[in-house]
XYZ file of C-alpha atoms in Angstrom:
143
model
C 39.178 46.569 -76.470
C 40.914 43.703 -76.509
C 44.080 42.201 -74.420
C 47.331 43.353 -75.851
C 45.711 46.289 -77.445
C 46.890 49.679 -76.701
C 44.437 52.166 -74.672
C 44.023 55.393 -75.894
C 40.612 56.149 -74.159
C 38.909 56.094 -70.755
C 35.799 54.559 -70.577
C 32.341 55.858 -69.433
C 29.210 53.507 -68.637
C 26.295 56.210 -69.713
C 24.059 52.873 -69.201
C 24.351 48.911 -69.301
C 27.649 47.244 -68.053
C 31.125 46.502 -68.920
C 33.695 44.289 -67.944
C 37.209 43.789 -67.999
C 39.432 40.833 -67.823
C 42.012 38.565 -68.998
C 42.006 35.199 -70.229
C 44.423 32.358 -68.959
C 45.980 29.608 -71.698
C 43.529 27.325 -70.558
C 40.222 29.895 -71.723
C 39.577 30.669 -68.074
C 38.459 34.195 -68.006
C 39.887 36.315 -64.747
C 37.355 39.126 -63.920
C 38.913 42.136 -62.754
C 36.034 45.052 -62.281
C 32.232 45.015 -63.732
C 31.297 48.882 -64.284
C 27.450 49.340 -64.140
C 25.909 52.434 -64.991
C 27.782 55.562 -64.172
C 31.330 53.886 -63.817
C 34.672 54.151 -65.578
C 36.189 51.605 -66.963
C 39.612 50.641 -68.742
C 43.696 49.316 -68.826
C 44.796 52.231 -67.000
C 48.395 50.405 -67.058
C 48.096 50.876 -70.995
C 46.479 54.138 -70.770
C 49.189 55.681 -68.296
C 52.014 53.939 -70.144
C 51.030 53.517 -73.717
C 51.633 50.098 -73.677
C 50.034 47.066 -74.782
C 47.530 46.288 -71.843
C 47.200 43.096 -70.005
C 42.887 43.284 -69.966
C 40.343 43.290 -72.746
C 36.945 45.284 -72.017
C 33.770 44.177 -73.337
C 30.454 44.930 -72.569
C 28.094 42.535 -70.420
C 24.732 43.281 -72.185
C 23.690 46.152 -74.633
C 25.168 49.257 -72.902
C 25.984 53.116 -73.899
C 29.261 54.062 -73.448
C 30.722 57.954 -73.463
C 35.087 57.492 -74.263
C 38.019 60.094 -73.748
C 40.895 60.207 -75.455
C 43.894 60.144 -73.091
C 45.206 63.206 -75.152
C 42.015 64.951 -74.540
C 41.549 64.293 -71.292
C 45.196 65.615 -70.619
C 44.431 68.883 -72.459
C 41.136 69.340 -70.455
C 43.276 68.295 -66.791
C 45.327 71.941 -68.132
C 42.204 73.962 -68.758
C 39.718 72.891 -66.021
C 41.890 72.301 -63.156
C 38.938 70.873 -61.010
C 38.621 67.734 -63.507
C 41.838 66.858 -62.504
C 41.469 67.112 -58.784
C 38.068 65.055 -59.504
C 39.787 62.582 -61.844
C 42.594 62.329 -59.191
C 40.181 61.419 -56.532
C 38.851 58.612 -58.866
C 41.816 57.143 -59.128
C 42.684 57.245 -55.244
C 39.252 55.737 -54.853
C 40.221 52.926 -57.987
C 43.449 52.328 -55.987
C 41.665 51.560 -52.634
C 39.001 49.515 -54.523
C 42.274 47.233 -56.100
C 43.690 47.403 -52.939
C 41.120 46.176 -50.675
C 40.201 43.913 -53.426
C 43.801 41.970 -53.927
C 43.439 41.225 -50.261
C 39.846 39.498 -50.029
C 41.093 37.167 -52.790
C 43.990 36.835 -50.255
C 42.183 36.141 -46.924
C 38.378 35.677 -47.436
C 36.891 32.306 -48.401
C 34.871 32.446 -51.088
C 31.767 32.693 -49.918
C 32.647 35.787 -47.762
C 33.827 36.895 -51.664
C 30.512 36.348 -52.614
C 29.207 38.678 -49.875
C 31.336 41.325 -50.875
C 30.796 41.250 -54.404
C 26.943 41.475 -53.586
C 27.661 44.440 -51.419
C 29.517 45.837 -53.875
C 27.624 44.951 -57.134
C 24.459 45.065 -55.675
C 22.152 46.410 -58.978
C 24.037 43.166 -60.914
C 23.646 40.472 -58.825
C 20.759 39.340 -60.272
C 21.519 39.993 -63.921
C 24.723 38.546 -64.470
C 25.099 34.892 -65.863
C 26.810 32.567 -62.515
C 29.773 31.921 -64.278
C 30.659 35.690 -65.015
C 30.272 36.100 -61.167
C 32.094 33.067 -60.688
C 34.975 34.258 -62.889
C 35.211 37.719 -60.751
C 35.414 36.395 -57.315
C 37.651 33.357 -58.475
C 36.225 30.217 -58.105
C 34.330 27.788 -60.246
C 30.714 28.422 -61.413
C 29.914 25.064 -59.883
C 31.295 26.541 -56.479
């Protein structure tokens, strides 16, 4: 998926890792969530609104991927009403995740970013190239 496309489907990580992000005018890519194995994944702003989104997805390294249609997953929130109170819980937890995220980049230095994202990303650490990590916690893969 790329930026400026429009959603139509959440994404799944069955196994390898995704990514999304957006890319300044200068090339500088802006990491906003890795999803390893058993994650999902996507624009939920285009998703929700059906508008162009503001992130591209892509994956990291060879990965398996299981999507949903929005339209499906809307028909199944009617007929299984516990996928909806399990999708809604997702996105609470998403929103905390965001949350709590926006204000490290606010208040932590980036080394205490750096801690975090190895608590939080600890089965990637060691597989993803510096400047990808670099890129997610916001500083420059010299840094």
């Amino acid at each position: 998926m790329l930026e400026g496309d429009v959603s139509r489907y959440a994404l799944f990580v069955v196994s390898g890792c995704l990514r999304s992000y957006c890319v300044d005018e200068n090339g500088y890519q802006y990491i906003q969530q890795f999803a390893p194995e058993g994650w999902w994944i996507g624009d939920m702003y285009s998703l929700v609104t059906g508008k162009p989104g503001y992130l591209a997805v892509d994956a990291v390294f060879d990965s398996e991927i299981a999507m949903i249609a929005k339209t499906d997953l809307n028909r199944l929130y009617r007929e299984i009403p516990k996928l909806n109170i399990y999708f809604r819980v997702l996105a609470e937890n998403a929103l905390v995740y965001y949350q709590s995220r926006a204000m490290e980049n606010l208040r932590l230095t980036a080394k205490e970013r750096y801690e975090r994202f190895c608590i939080r990303y600890p089965s990637l650490i060691a597989c993803l190239p510096q400047k990808q990590v670099a890129a997610y916690i916001g500083v420059t893969p010299n840094s």
